[in-house]
XYZ file of C-alpha atoms in Angstrom:
116
model
C 108.489 52.318 96.635
C 108.102 55.572 94.463
C 107.617 55.032 90.632
C 105.123 51.973 92.081
C 103.765 54.845 94.003
C 103.714 57.164 91.101
C 101.024 54.096 88.704
C 98.461 53.819 91.816
C 98.117 58.226 91.421
C 97.809 57.583 87.969
C 95.633 55.184 87.967
C 93.471 56.933 90.711
C 93.465 59.217 88.580
C 92.465 58.709 85.732
C 89.678 55.906 87.160
C 87.973 59.367 88.526
C 88.049 61.049 85.058
C 86.781 58.120 83.912
C 84.007 58.102 86.210
C 82.896 61.592 86.754
C 82.500 61.701 81.956
C 79.978 58.399 82.876
C 78.077 60.141 85.552
C 78.109 63.585 83.230
C 77.130 61.607 80.496
C 74.279 59.564 81.871
C 73.042 62.604 84.491
C 73.234 65.348 82.624
C 70.095 66.756 80.669
C 68.704 65.511 76.879
C 67.034 67.923 74.357
C 67.720 67.733 70.831
C 66.749 71.414 69.070
C 68.259 72.180 65.743
C 69.136 75.972 67.450
C 71.569 74.553 69.386
C 74.348 73.978 66.929
C 73.675 76.831 64.986
C 76.572 79.961 66.639
C 75.201 82.027 69.284
C 75.460 85.618 68.369
C 73.530 87.642 71.114
C 70.271 87.188 68.897
C 70.990 88.485 66.276
C 72.007 87.296 62.270
C 75.016 88.551 61.377
C 75.181 90.773 58.009
C 78.662 91.100 55.662
C 82.171 90.358 58.373
C 81.307 88.552 61.686
C 85.026 89.469 62.104
C 86.552 92.774 63.632
C 89.899 93.992 64.251
C 90.138 94.651 68.268
C 92.002 98.038 68.669
C 95.128 97.202 69.613
C 94.910 99.117 73.658
C 93.492 96.277 74.882
C 95.955 93.842 73.828
C 98.182 95.975 75.483
C 96.228 96.538 78.693
C 95.995 93.077 78.548
C 99.423 92.340 78.336
C 99.933 94.826 81.580
C 98.262 93.657 83.461
C 99.422 89.718 82.957
C 102.986 90.871 83.508
C 102.340 93.339 86.779
C 99.965 90.151 88.256
C 103.059 87.607 87.571
C 104.908 89.146 89.313
C 103.254 90.519 92.035
C 102.572 86.369 92.455
C 106.443 86.316 93.233
C 105.729 88.641 96.350
C 104.406 86.141 97.690
C 107.029 83.135 98.189
C 109.196 86.149 99.007
C 106.519 86.954 102.554
C 106.432 83.999 103.420
C 110.066 83.708 103.956
C 111.138 87.313 104.674
C 111.761 87.312 108.150
C 114.722 84.238 107.511
C 115.746 86.514 104.395
C 117.004 89.531 106.701
C 118.091 93.300 105.273
C 119.731 91.479 102.153
C 115.931 90.522 100.988
C 115.158 92.742 101.814
C 117.418 95.023 99.675
C 116.468 92.123 96.875
C 112.072 92.676 96.745
C 113.255 96.660 96.933
C 114.852 96.464 94.018
C 112.159 93.761 92.075
C 109.805 96.845 93.531
C 111.550 99.415 91.753
C 111.536 97.814 89.080
C 107.605 97.399 89.060
C 107.390 100.968 89.369
C 109.676 102.327 86.870
C 107.658 99.741 84.676
C 104.446 101.361 84.926
C 105.730 104.706 85.083
C 107.161 104.372 81.039
C 103.867 102.981 80.369
C 101.891 105.979 81.544
C 104.197 108.132 80.445
C 104.399 106.316 77.230
C 99.823 106.219 77.345
C 99.686 102.558 77.634
C 96.704 103.243 80.550
C 94.496 105.627 79.027
C 91.132 103.498 77.905
C 90.447 106.311 74.467
């Protein structure tokens, strides 16, 4: 029974995606202009090398954001069942938050949060 349901779900999903692509192809406006195929650079033609190196601070800031964002997502399931976990669950999440705070303090001390 479950495998038959899975096959039906896949068939319905593929059909809906195909129908959406078909309708988008029919209903979308068509305007053929040669400028649409050119790369867009804010309206200004580039001179020289287009590739430029970014500061490592941008990447470091993005990685720190993702790290703390993903770790914050782990708090939501805990918040749903916090009453069932009792004191042990509270101690576990406090330890988790302590590790987060220590990581933030370390990044702050190393200057990773300074925008230069």
